[in-house]
Amino acid sequence: MTLPLPAGFTAAGVHAGLKDGGKLDVAVIRSDRPAAVAGRVTTNAVKAAPARHTEAALKSGRPVRAIVINTKNANALNGRRGMEDLRRIVEASAALLRVKPAEVLMHSTGVIGVPLPVEKILAGVRAAVPRLSPGGGLDAATAILTTDTVTKTSTVAVKAGGVEGRVTGFAKGSGMIHPCMATMLAYVLTDLDVPRPLLDRIVGEAVDRSFNSITVDGDTSTNDTVLLLANGAAGNKPLKAGSPGAKAFAEAVDTVFLDLAQAIVRDGEGATKFVTITVKGAKTDAEAKRAAKAVANSPLVKTALFGADPNWGRILAAVGYSGARVDEFKARVAAANYTLYDGGKPVDWSRDRLREIFSAPEIEILVELRLGKGAATVYTCDLSYDYVKINGEYTT
């Protein structure tokens, strides 16, 4: 398996001693020229030092040349030391990469409240720099994993601005996933020339349909970040909003973002099922998403799905407390196009048929509210015994 990086980008993943067994644990991404960057960081008020640093960089609008990522340690809730350690690593990494410190971002993922092992991370960066290559994407994607069981990657070729470019991304995330944004890091790269205002708009729209439409456990992390870098190495004229090229690029970004977001849910800690929840006919799109997320985050719904328990009443009950407007006498609930409830009462459904539906590895749930035109889709997974075991032993 390979992960082709867009022109002008190189990457590497190395073992720096943060993980046991020689596993890759520090990643570096580099662009051979300044890249426009747009992104989103966690909405959690308790932000890790890397999230605060990235948030400030995004607000400044300055271009980026490199990103350093470490695993096993989140650099969160470490007080002033957290930011001081980050700056020390950024400055040293900039010198090693021969770029300006202002062009380097750093991200961390792992345990909260433990100081960064600065020297180990810097040793990792020193080892990564000579290994940077266009073929290093998969190693970088592997190096950022924590409780993940698989790498999450996606790549799409796209014709835009008279040239063929590429959009490639990789992500990590398995638990503490309830983005708006969760412990989720995603890096998407393109060699197309995209002005930053357009890049930011495309990211915002794509994030809402992907990373902000997934949940594993309802917990929002201190470190979530998704970034899209565009370095223009493909040689196209800058894309213009509304142009066919901009639309093609936005579709490619949508595809990569959704691929990565769904991969995170499929690899949810202890997950055995991938669940798509769609709410239609809400008063507004926002209310539809609120209702869908309530169902997706309900422990009772998620455990019922794990056990293939045909307790469908939990679905509409979750919609009822979501804050979305609902009239139980107008609503309809279905699973795999099999109607369970309609117009104020249960239909004549089969317990065996519903157990069969809930036993499938992929489940689709539909709630029709019939109050308006609002609609939303959210992706989640079931909640298993293994989720409790993984998180009960995370720091031991």
CSV table of C-alpha atoms in Angstrom, one decimal:
chain,number,residue,atom,x,y,z
A,1,MET,CA,0.0,0.0,0.0
A,2,THR,CA,1.3,3.5,-0.9
A,3,LEU,CA,0.0,7.0,-0.3
A,4,PRO,CA,0.9,9.4,-3.2
A,5,LEU,CA,1.6,12.9,-1.9
A,6,PRO,CA,0.8,15.9,-4.1
A,7,ALA,CA,3.7,17.6,-5.9
A,8,GLY,CA,6.0,19.6,-3.6
A,9,PHE,CA,5.2,17.7,-0.4
A,10,THR,CA,7.3,15.2,1.4
A,11,ALA,CA,6.7,13.3,4.6
A,12,ALA,CA,8.3,10.8,7.0
A,13,GLY,CA,7.4,8.8,10.1
A,14,VAL,CA,10.0,7.6,12.6
A,15,HIS,CA,10.4,5.8,15.9
A,16,ALA,CA,11.5,8.2,18.6
A,17,GLY,CA,11.0,6.1,21.7
A,18,LEU,CA,7.5,7.4,22.6
A,19,LYS,CA,5.9,4.1,21.8
A,20,ASP,CA,7.2,0.6,22.7
A,21,GLY,CA,8.3,-2.0,20.3
A,22,GLY,CA,9.9,0.3,17.7
A,23,LYS,CA,6.6,1.6,16.5
A,24,LEU,CA,6.5,4.9,14.5
A,25,ASP,CA,5.6,7.8,16.8
A,26,VAL,CA,6.8,11.1,15.3
A,27,ALA,CA,5.7,12.4,11.9
A,28,VAL,CA,6.9,15.3,9.8
A,29,ILE,CA,5.3,16.9,6.8
A,30,ARG,CA,7.1,19.4,4.6
A,31,SER,CA,6.3,21.6,1.6
A,32,ASP,CA,9.1,22.7,-0.7
A,33,ARG,CA,7.4,26.1,-0.9
A,34,PRO,CA,5.0,28.2,1.3
A,35,ALA,CA,1.6,26.6,1.4
A,36,ALA,CA,-1.7,28.4,2.0
A,37,VAL,CA,-3.4,26.8,5.0
A,38,ALA,CA,-7.0,26.6,6.3
A,39,GLY,CA,-8.4,24.5,9.0
A,40,ARG,CA,-10.5,24.1,12.1
A,41,VAL,CA,-9.5,23.3,15.7
A,42,THR,CA,-11.3,21.9,18.7
A,43,THR,CA,-14.3,23.8,20.1
A,44,ASN,CA,-13.4,22.5,23.5
A,45,ALA,CA,-12.7,25.5,25.8
A,46,VAL,CA,-9.9,23.6,27.3
A,47,LYS,CA,-7.5,23.6,24.4
A,48,ALA,CA,-4.1,21.9,24.3
A,49,ALA,CA,-1.0,24.0,23.5
A,50,PRO,CA,-0.8,22.7,19.9
A,51,ALA,CA,-4.5,23.7,19.3
A,52,ARG,CA,-3.9,27.2,20.6
A,53,HIS,CA,-0.8,27.6,18.6
A,54,THR,CA,-2.5,26.4,15.4
A,55,GLU,CA,-5.6,28.5,16.1
A,56,ALA,CA,-3.4,31.6,16.2
A,57,ALA,CA,-1.5,30.6,13.1
A,58,LEU,CA,-4.8,30.2,11.2
A,59,LYS,CA,-6.0,33.6,12.3
A,60,SER,CA,-2.8,35.2,11.1
A,61,GLY,CA,-3.3,33.8,7.6
A,62,ARG,CA,0.5,33.2,7.3
A,63,PRO,CA,1.6,30.3,5.0
A,64,VAL,CA,3.0,27.0,6.4
A,65,ARG,CA,6.0,25.0,5.3
A,66,ALA,CA,6.1,22.1,7.8
A,67,ILE,CA,4.1,20.2,10.5
A,68,VAL,CA,5.6,18.1,13.3
A,69,ILE,CA,3.3,15.6,15.0
A,70,ASN,CA,4.0,13.4,18.0
A,71,THR,CA,1.9,10.7,19.5
A,72,LYS,CA,1.5,9.2,23.1
A,73,ASN,CA,1.4,12.7,24.7
A,74,ALA,CA,-1.3,15.4,24.1
A,75,ASN,CA,0.6,18.3,25.6
A,76,ALA,CA,-2.7,19.4,27.2
A,77,LEU,CA,-3.2,20.9,30.6
A,78,ASN,CA,0.5,21.4,31.1
A,79,GLY,CA,0.3,25.1,31.9
A,80,ARG,CA,2.9,27.6,30.6
A,81,ARG,CA,5.3,24.7,30.2
A,82,GLY,CA,3.2,23.2,27.5
A,83,MET,CA,3.5,26.3,25.2
A,84,GLU,CA,7.2,26.7,26.1
A,85,ASP,CA,7.9,23.1,25.1
A,86,LEU,CA,6.0,23.5,21.9
A,87,ARG,CA,7.9,26.7,21.0
A,88,ARG,CA,11.2,25.0,21.7
A,89,ILE,CA,10.4,22.1,19.4
A,90,VAL,CA,9.0,24.4,16.7
A,91,GLU,CA,12.2,26.6,16.7
A,92,ALA,CA,14.5,23.6,16.7
A,93,SER,CA,12.5,21.9,13.9
A,94,ALA,CA,12.5,25.0,11.8
A,95,ALA,CA,16.3,25.1,11.9
A,96,LEU,CA,16.5,21.4,11.0
A,97,LEU,CA,14.0,21.9,8.1
A,98,ARG,CA,15.6,25.2,7.0
A,99,VAL,CA,12.4,27.1,7.3
A,100,LYS,CA,11.1,30.0,9.5
A,101,PRO,CA,9.7,29.1,12.9
A,102,ALA,CA,6.5,31.0,11.9
A,103,GLU,CA,6.1,28.4,9.1
A,104,VAL,CA,6.1,25.4,11.4
A,105,LEU,CA,3.1,23.9,13.2
A,106,MET,CA,3.2,21.3,15.8
A,107,HIS,CA,0.5,18.8,16.9
A,108,SER,CA,0.3,16.3,19.7
A,109,THR,CA,-2.0,13.4,20.6
A,110,GLY,CA,-2.1,11.1,23.5
A,111,VAL,CA,-2.4,11.3,27.3
A,112,ILE,CA,-3.4,14.6,28.9
A,113,GLY,CA,-1.6,16.3,31.7
A,114,VAL,CA,1.9,14.8,31.2
A,115,PRO,CA,4.8,17.1,30.1
A,116,LEU,CA,6.1,16.5,26.6
A,117,PRO,CA,9.3,14.4,26.2
A,118,VAL,CA,11.0,17.2,24.3
A,119,GLU,CA,14.3,15.6,23.7
A,120,LYS,CA,12.8,12.4,22.4
A,121,ILE,CA,10.6,14.4,20.0
A,122,LEU,CA,13.5,16.5,18.8
A,123,ALA,CA,15.5,13.3,18.2
A,124,GLY,CA,12.6,12.1,16.2
A,125,VAL,CA,12.6,15.2,14.1
A,126,ARG,CA,16.3,14.9,13.5
A,127,ALA,CA,15.8,11.3,12.3
A,128,ALA,CA,12.8,12.2,10.1
A,129,VAL,CA,14.4,15.1,8.2
A,130,PRO,CA,16.8,13.0,6.1
A,131,ARG,CA,14.0,10.5,5.5
A,132,LEU,CA,11.5,13.0,4.1
A,133,SER,CA,10.3,11.8,0.7
A,134,PRO,CA,7.3,11.9,-1.7
A,135,GLY,CA,6.7,8.3,-0.7
A,136,GLY,CA,6.7,8.9,3.1
A,137,GLY,CA,3.0,9.6,3.5
A,138,LEU,CA,2.1,6.2,4.7
A,139,ASP,CA,4.8,6.2,7.4
A,140,ALA,CA,3.6,9.6,8.5
A,141,ALA,CA,0.0,8.3,8.6
A,142,THR,CA,1.1,5.4,10.8
A,143,ALA,CA,3.2,7.5,13.1
A,144,ILE,CA,0.3,9.7,14.3
A,145,LEU,CA,-1.9,6.7,15.5
A,146,THR,CA,-2.8,6.1,19.1
A,147,THR,CA,-5.5,3.6,19.9
A,148,ASP,CA,-6.2,3.3,16.2
A,149,THR,CA,-6.0,-0.2,14.7
A,150,VAL,CA,-5.6,0.9,11.1
A,151,THR,CA,-4.2,3.9,9.2
A,152,LYS,CA,-6.8,6.3,7.6
A,153,THR,CA,-5.9,7.6,4.2
A,154,SER,CA,-7.5,8.9,1.1
A,155,THR,CA,-6.3,10.4,-2.2
A,156,VAL,CA,-8.1,11.8,-5.3
A,157,ALA,CA,-6.8,13.1,-8.6
A,158,VAL,CA,-8.6,16.3,-9.7
A,159,LYS,CA,-8.5,18.4,-12.9
A,160,ALA,CA,-8.8,22.1,-12.0
A,161,GLY,CA,-7.3,25.3,-13.4
A,162,GLY,CA,-6.2,23.6,-16.5
A,163,VAL,CA,-3.9,21.1,-14.8
A,164,GLU,CA,-4.3,17.8,-13.0
A,165,GLY,CA,-3.7,18.1,-9.3
A,166,ARG,CA,-4.1,15.8,-6.3
A,167,VAL,CA,-5.8,15.9,-3.0
A,168,THR,CA,-4.3,13.5,-0.4
A,169,GLY,CA,-5.1,13.2,3.3
A,170,PHE,CA,-4.4,11.1,6.3
A,171,ALA,CA,-6.0,11.1,9.8
A,172,LYS,CA,-6.0,9.5,13.2
A,173,GLY,CA,-8.8,9.0,15.6
A,174,SER,CA,-10.6,6.1,17.3
A,175,GLY,CA,-11.9,7.4,20.6
A,176,MET,CA,-12.9,10.7,22.2
A,177,ILE,CA,-14.6,11.4,18.9
A,178,HIS,CA,-17.4,14.0,18.8
A,179,PRO,CA,-15.9,16.7,16.7
A,180,CYS,CA,-17.1,20.1,16.5
A,181,MET,CA,-14.1,19.0,16.5
A,182,ALA,CA,-12.7,15.3,18.8
A,183,THR,CA,-9.3,13.4,19.5
A,184,MET,CA,-8.9,13.6,15.8
A,185,LEU,CA,-6.1,14.9,13.7
A,186,ALA,CA,-6.4,15.2,9.9
A,187,TYR,CA,-4.0,16.5,7.3
A,188,VAL,CA,-5.1,17.1,3.7
A,189,LEU,CA,-2.6,18.3,1.1
A,190,THR,CA,-3.0,19.6,-2.4
A,191,ASP,CA,-0.6,20.8,-5.1
A,192,LEU,CA,-3.2,23.1,-6.6
A,193,ASP,CA,-3.0,26.9,-6.1
A,194,VAL,CA,-6.0,27.9,-4.0
A,195,PRO,CA,-6.3,31.4,-2.5
A,196,ARG,CA,-6.6,31.2,1.2
A,197,PRO,CA,-10.1,32.8,1.5
A,198,LEU,CA,-11.5,30.2,-1.0
A,199,LEU,CA,-9.5,27.4,0.8
A,200,ASP,CA,-11.1,28.4,4.1
A,201,ARG,CA,-14.6,28.4,2.8
A,202,ILE,CA,-14.2,25.0,1.2
A,203,VAL,CA,-12.7,23.6,4.5
A,204,GLY,CA,-15.6,25.0,6.5
A,205,GLU,CA,-18.2,23.4,4.2
A,206,ALA,CA,-16.4,20.1,4.0
A,207,VAL,CA,-15.8,19.9,7.7
A,208,ASP,CA,-19.5,20.4,8.5
A,209,ARG,CA,-20.4,17.4,6.2
A,210,SER,CA,-17.7,15.1,7.5
A,211,PHE,CA,-15.6,15.6,10.6
A,212,ASN,CA,-18.4,17.5,12.4
A,213,SER,CA,-20.9,14.8,11.4
A,214,ILE,CA,-19.2,11.9,13.2
A,215,THR,CA,-19.3,10.7,16.8
A,216,VAL,CA,-17.8,7.6,18.5
A,217,ASP,CA,-18.4,8.4,22.2
A,218,GLY,CA,-19.6,12.0,22.5
A,219,ASP,CA,-16.4,13.3,24.0
A,220,THR,CA,-14.8,16.4,22.5
A,221,SER,CA,-11.0,16.4,22.7
A,222,THR,CA,-8.6,19.2,23.7
A,223,ASN,CA,-6.5,18.6,20.6
A,224,ASP,CA,-8.7,18.2,17.5
A,225,THR,CA,-7.3,19.7,14.3
A,226,VAL,CA,-8.0,19.4,10.6
A,227,LEU,CA,-5.8,21.2,8.2
A,228,LEU,CA,-5.8,21.7,4.4
A,229,LEU,CA,-2.6,22.9,2.8
A,230,ALA,CA,-2.3,24.1,-0.8
A,231,ASN,CA,1.2,24.8,-2.2
A,232,GLY,CA,0.5,25.5,-5.9
A,233,ALA,CA,3.2,23.1,-7.1
A,234,ALA,CA,0.8,21.9,-9.9
A,235,GLY,CA,1.3,25.2,-11.6
A,236,ASN,CA,-2.3,26.2,-12.2
A,237,LYS,CA,-3.6,29.7,-12.1
A,238,PRO,CA,-5.1,30.5,-8.7
A,239,LEU,CA,-8.6,29.0,-8.6
A,240,LYS,CA,-11.5,31.4,-8.5
A,241,ALA,CA,-14.6,31.0,-6.4
A,242,GLY,CA,-17.5,29.7,-8.5
A,243,SER,CA,-15.3,28.5,-11.3
A,244,PRO,CA,-15.5,24.9,-12.6
A,245,GLY,CA,-12.1,24.2,-11.3
A,246,ALA,CA,-13.0,25.5,-7.8
A,247,LYS,CA,-16.1,23.3,-7.8
A,248,ALA,CA,-14.1,20.2,-8.9
A,249,PHE,CA,-11.5,20.9,-6.2
A,250,ALA,CA,-14.3,21.3,-3.5
A,251,GLU,CA,-15.8,18.0,-4.6
A,252,ALA,CA,-12.4,16.3,-4.2
A,253,VAL,CA,-11.9,17.8,-0.8
A,254,ASP,CA,-15.4,16.6,0.2
A,255,THR,CA,-14.5,13.1,-0.9
A,256,VAL,CA,-11.3,13.0,1.0
A,257,PHE,CA,-12.7,14.6,4.2
A,258,LEU,CA,-15.7,12.2,4.2
A,259,ASP,CA,-13.4,9.1,3.5
A,260,LEU,CA,-11.3,10.0,6.5
A,261,ALA,CA,-14.2,10.9,8.8
A,262,GLN,CA,-15.9,7.6,8.1
A,263,ALA,CA,-12.7,5.7,8.5
A,264,ILE,CA,-12.4,7.1,12.0
A,265,VAL,CA,-15.9,5.9,12.9
A,266,ARG,CA,-15.3,2.5,11.4
A,267,ASP,CA,-12.2,2.2,13.6
A,268,GLY,CA,-14.0,3.5,16.7
A,269,GLU,CA,-12.6,2.0,19.9
A,270,GLY,CA,-14.2,-1.5,20.3
A,271,ALA,CA,-16.7,-0.8,17.4
A,272,THR,CA,-18.3,-3.7,15.6
A,273,LYS,CA,-20.8,-1.7,13.5
A,274,PHE,CA,-20.9,1.4,11.3
A,275,VAL,CA,-24.1,3.3,11.7
A,276,THR,CA,-25.6,6.0,9.4
A,277,ILE,CA,-28.3,8.2,11.0
A,278,THR,CA,-30.3,10.5,8.8
A,279,VAL,CA,-32.9,12.9,10.0
A,280,LYS,CA,-35.2,14.5,7.4
A,281,GLY,CA,-38.1,16.9,7.6
A,282,ALA,CA,-36.8,18.9,10.5
A,283,LYS,CA,-37.6,22.6,10.8
A,284,THR,CA,-34.0,23.5,9.9
A,285,ASP,CA,-30.8,21.7,8.9
A,286,ALA,CA,-29.4,22.7,12.3
A,287,GLU,CA,-32.3,21.0,14.2
A,288,ALA,CA,-31.9,17.9,12.0
A,289,LYS,CA,-28.2,17.6,12.9
A,290,ARG,CA,-29.0,18.2,16.6
A,291,ALA,CA,-31.5,15.3,16.5
A,292,ALA,CA,-29.2,13.0,14.5
A,293,LYS,CA,-26.4,13.6,16.9
A,294,ALA,CA,-28.6,12.9,19.9
A,295,VAL,CA,-29.4,9.5,18.5
A,296,ALA,CA,-25.8,8.9,17.5
A,297,ASN,CA,-24.5,9.8,21.0
A,298,SER,CA,-27.2,8.0,23.0
A,299,PRO,CA,-25.5,5.2,25.0
A,300,LEU,CA,-28.8,3.4,25.1
A,301,VAL,CA,-29.1,3.4,21.3
A,302,LYS,CA,-25.5,2.5,20.8
A,303,THR,CA,-25.6,-0.5,23.3
A,304,ALA,CA,-28.8,-1.7,21.7
A,305,LEU,CA,-27.1,-1.7,18.3
A,306,PHE,CA,-24.1,-3.6,19.8
A,307,GLY,CA,-26.4,-6.2,21.3
A,308,ALA,CA,-28.7,-6.3,18.2
A,309,ASP,CA,-31.5,-5.5,20.7
A,310,PRO,CA,-34.6,-4.4,18.8
A,311,ASN,CA,-35.3,-1.6,21.2
A,312,TRP,CA,-36.1,1.0,18.6
A,313,GLY,CA,-38.1,3.3,21.0
A,314,ARG,CA,-34.7,4.7,22.2
A,315,ILE,CA,-34.2,6.3,18.8
A,316,LEU,CA,-37.2,8.6,18.9
A,317,ALA,CA,-36.7,9.2,22.7
A,318,ALA,CA,-33.3,10.6,21.9
A,319,VAL,CA,-34.8,12.9,19.2
A,320,GLY,CA,-37.3,14.0,21.8
A,321,TYR,CA,-34.6,15.3,24.2
A,322,SER,CA,-32.3,16.7,21.5
A,323,GLY,CA,-33.9,20.2,21.5
A,324,ALA,CA,-35.1,19.8,17.9
A,325,ARG,CA,-38.8,20.4,17.4
A,326,VAL,CA,-40.7,17.1,17.0
A,327,ASP,CA,-44.3,15.9,16.9
A,328,GLU,CA,-44.5,12.3,17.7
A,329,PHE,CA,-47.8,12.0,15.8
A,330,LYS,CA,-46.1,13.0,12.5
A,331,ALA,CA,-42.8,11.3,12.9
A,332,ARG,CA,-41.6,8.1,11.2
A,333,VAL,CA,-38.7,5.8,12.2
A,334,ALA,CA,-37.2,3.2,9.9
A,335,ALA,CA,-34.1,1.0,9.9
A,336,ALA,CA,-32.8,-0.3,6.6
A,337,ASN,CA,-36.0,1.0,5.0
A,338,TYR,CA,-38.0,-1.1,7.4
A,339,THR,CA,-40.6,1.1,9.0
A,340,LEU,CA,-40.9,0.7,12.8
A,341,TYR,CA,-43.0,3.7,13.8
A,342,ASP,CA,-45.3,6.0,11.8
A,343,GLY,CA,-47.8,8.6,12.6
A,344,GLY,CA,-48.0,8.3,16.3
A,345,LYS,CA,-47.9,4.5,16.7
A,346,PRO,CA,-45.7,1.5,16.1
A,347,VAL,CA,-46.3,-0.5,12.9
A,348,ASP,CA,-46.7,-4.2,12.8
A,349,TRP,CA,-42.9,-4.9,12.8
A,350,SER,CA,-41.1,-8.2,13.3
A,351,ARG,CA,-38.7,-8.6,16.3
A,352,ASP,CA,-36.7,-11.2,14.4
A,353,ARG,CA,-36.5,-8.9,11.3
A,354,LEU,CA,-35.3,-6.0,13.3
A,355,ARG,CA,-32.7,-8.1,15.2
A,356,GLU,CA,-31.4,-9.2,11.8
A,357,ILE,CA,-31.1,-5.6,10.7
A,358,PHE,CA,-29.3,-4.6,13.9
A,359,SER,CA,-27.0,-7.6,13.6
A,360,ALA,CA,-25.5,-6.3,10.3
A,361,PRO,CA,-22.1,-4.7,10.2
A,362,GLU,CA,-23.6,-1.6,8.6
A,363,ILE,CA,-26.9,-0.1,9.8
A,364,GLU,CA,-28.9,2.8,8.4
A,365,ILE,CA,-31.5,4.6,10.6
A,366,LEU,CA,-33.9,7.1,9.2
A,367,VAL,CA,-36.1,9.5,11.2
A,368,GLU,CA,-38.6,11.6,9.3
A,369,LEU,CA,-40.0,14.5,11.4
A,370,ARG,CA,-42.3,15.9,8.6
A,371,LEU,CA,-42.1,19.4,10.0
A,372,GLY,CA,-40.0,21.2,7.4
A,373,LYS,CA,-37.2,20.7,4.9
A,374,GLY,CA,-34.2,20.4,7.3
A,375,ALA,CA,-32.0,17.3,6.8
A,376,ALA,CA,-28.7,16.0,8.2
A,377,THR,CA,-26.7,12.8,8.3
A,378,VAL,CA,-24.4,11.7,11.1
A,379,TYR,CA,-22.1,8.7,11.3
A,380,THR,CA,-21.4,6.7,14.4
A,381,CYS,CA,-20.7,3.2,15.7
A,382,ASP,CA,-22.0,0.9,18.4
A,383,LEU,CA,-20.7,0.9,22.0
A,384,SER,CA,-19.2,-2.4,23.1
A,385,TYR,CA,-17.5,-4.1,26.1
A,386,ASP,CA,-14.2,-3.5,24.4
A,387,TYR,CA,-14.7,0.3,24.5
A,388,VAL,CA,-14.9,0.2,28.3
A,389,LYS,CA,-11.9,-2.1,28.5
A,390,ILE,CA,-9.7,0.1,26.1
A,391,ASN,CA,-10.5,3.3,28.0
A,392,GLY,CA,-10.4,1.8,31.4
A,393,GLU,CA,-6.8,0.8,30.8
A,394,TYR,CA,-5.6,3.7,28.6
A,395,THR,CA,-2.9,5.0,30.9
A,396,THR,CA,-2.0,1.7,32.6
